[in-house]
Coordinates of C-alpha atoms in Angstrom, one line a residue:
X789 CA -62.8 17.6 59.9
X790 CA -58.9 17.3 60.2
X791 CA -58.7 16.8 56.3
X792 CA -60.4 19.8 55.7
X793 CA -58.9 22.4 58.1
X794 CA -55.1 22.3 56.2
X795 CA -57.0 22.5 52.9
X796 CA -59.6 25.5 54.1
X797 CA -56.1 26.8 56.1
X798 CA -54.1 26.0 52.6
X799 CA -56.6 28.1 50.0
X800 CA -57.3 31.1 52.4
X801 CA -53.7 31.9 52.5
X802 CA -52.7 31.4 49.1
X803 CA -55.9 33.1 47.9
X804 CA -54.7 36.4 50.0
X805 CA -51.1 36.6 48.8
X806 CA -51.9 37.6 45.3
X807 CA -50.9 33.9 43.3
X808 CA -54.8 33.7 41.9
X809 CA -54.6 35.5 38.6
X810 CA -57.4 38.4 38.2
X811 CA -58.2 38.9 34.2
X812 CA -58.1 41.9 33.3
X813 CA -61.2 44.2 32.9
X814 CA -62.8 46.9 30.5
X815 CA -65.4 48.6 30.4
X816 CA -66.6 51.5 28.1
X817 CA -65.1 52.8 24.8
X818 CA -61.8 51.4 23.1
X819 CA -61.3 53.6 20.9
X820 CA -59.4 53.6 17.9
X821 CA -56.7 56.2 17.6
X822 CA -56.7 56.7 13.9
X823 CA -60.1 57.4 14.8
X824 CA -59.7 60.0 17.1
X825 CA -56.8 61.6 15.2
X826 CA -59.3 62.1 12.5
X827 CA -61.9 64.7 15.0
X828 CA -61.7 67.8 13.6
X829 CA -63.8 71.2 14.5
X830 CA -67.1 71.2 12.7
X831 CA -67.7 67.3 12.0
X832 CA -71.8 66.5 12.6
X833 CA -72.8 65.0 15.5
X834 CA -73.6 62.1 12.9
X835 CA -70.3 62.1 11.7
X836 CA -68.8 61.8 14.8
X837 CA -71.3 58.8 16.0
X838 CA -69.4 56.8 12.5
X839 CA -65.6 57.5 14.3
X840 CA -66.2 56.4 17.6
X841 CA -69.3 54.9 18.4
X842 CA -72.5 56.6 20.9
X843 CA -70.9 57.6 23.9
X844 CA -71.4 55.3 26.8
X845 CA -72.9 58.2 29.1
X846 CA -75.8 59.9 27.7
X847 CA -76.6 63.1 30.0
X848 CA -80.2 64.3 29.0
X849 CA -79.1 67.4 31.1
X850 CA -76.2 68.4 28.6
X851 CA -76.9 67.1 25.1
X852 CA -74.4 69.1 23.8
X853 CA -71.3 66.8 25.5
X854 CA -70.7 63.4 24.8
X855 CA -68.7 61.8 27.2
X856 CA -66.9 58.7 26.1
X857 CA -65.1 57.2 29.2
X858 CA -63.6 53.4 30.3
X859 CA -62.0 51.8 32.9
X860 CA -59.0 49.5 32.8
X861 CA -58.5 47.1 35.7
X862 CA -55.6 44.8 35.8
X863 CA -54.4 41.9 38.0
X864 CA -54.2 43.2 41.3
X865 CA -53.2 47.6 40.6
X866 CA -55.9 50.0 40.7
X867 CA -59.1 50.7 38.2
X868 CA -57.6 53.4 35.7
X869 CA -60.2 55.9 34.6
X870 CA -60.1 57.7 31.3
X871 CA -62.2 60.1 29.8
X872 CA -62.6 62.2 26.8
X873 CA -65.2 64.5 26.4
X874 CA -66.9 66.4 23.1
X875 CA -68.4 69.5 23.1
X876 CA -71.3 70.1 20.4
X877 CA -72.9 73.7 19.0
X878 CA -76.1 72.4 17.8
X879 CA -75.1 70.0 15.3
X880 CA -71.0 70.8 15.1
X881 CA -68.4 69.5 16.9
X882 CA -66.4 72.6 18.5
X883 CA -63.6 71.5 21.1
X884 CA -62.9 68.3 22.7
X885 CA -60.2 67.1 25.3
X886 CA -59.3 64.9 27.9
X887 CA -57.6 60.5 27.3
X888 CA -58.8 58.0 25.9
X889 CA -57.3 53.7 25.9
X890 CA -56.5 53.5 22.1
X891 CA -57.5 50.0 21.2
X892 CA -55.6 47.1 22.2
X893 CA -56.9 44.0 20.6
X894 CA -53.6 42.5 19.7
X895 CA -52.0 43.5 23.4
X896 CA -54.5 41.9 25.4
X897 CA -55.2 39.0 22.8
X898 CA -51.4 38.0 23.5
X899 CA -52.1 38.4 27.0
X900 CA -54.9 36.5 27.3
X901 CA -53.1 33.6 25.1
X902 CA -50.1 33.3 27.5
X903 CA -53.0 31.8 30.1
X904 CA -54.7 30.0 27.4
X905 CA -58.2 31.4 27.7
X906 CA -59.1 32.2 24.5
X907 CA -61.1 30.3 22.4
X908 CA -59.0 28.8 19.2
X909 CA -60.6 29.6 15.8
X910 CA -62.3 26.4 14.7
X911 CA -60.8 26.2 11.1
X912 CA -57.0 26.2 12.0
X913 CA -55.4 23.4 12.8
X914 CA -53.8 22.6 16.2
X915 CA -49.8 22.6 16.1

């Protein structure tokens, strides 16, 4: 018992002073902005499900929005919420607003490298 109360005494205090790395989380829609910058009044609903994907909230209620929205958490901040939203006239796109997170693969690959947490690619070589 006096062995383990410095190391229980030990890992709650250096667990509560923010020295545990958190990885950082998304959720929803990265989207691409080439993608986005190609949205234009009067695409088909169809045509806008081949730029950016089905919308991650589908409201039965209000068919004619499509919500795309995501979440960024990292390390310790705050979640940061985005959302863009479509507006639809039967089958044509007429307005749409709000943000997005443009895609980040190669940011948060090098991220994710500098803890070494990704897996390596099984036909390089190791250096």
């Amino acid at each position: 018992m006096r062995l383990a109360l410095p190391v229980i005494l030990t890992a709650a205090l250096v667990s509560g002073c923010g020295l545990v790395y958190r990885q950082p989380v998304f959720q929803g829609n990265l989207l691409e902005t080439r993608n986005v910058e190609q949205l234009q009044v009067g695409l088909s609903k169809v045509q806008v499900f081949s730029l950016l994907g089905s919308p991650p909230l589908a409201d039965p209620f209000h068919q004619s929005r499509w919500d795309y929205i995501a979440t960024a958490r990292r390390g310790h901040g705050d979640t940061e919420i985005k959302n863009l939203t479509l507006w639809f006239e039967g089958d044509s796109l007429v307005r749409w607003e709000g943000e997005y997170f443009p895609e980040a693969d190669k940011e948060l690959a090098a991220e994710m490298r500098r803890f070494g947490n990704l897996p390596r690619d099984k036909g390089k070589q190791r250096r």
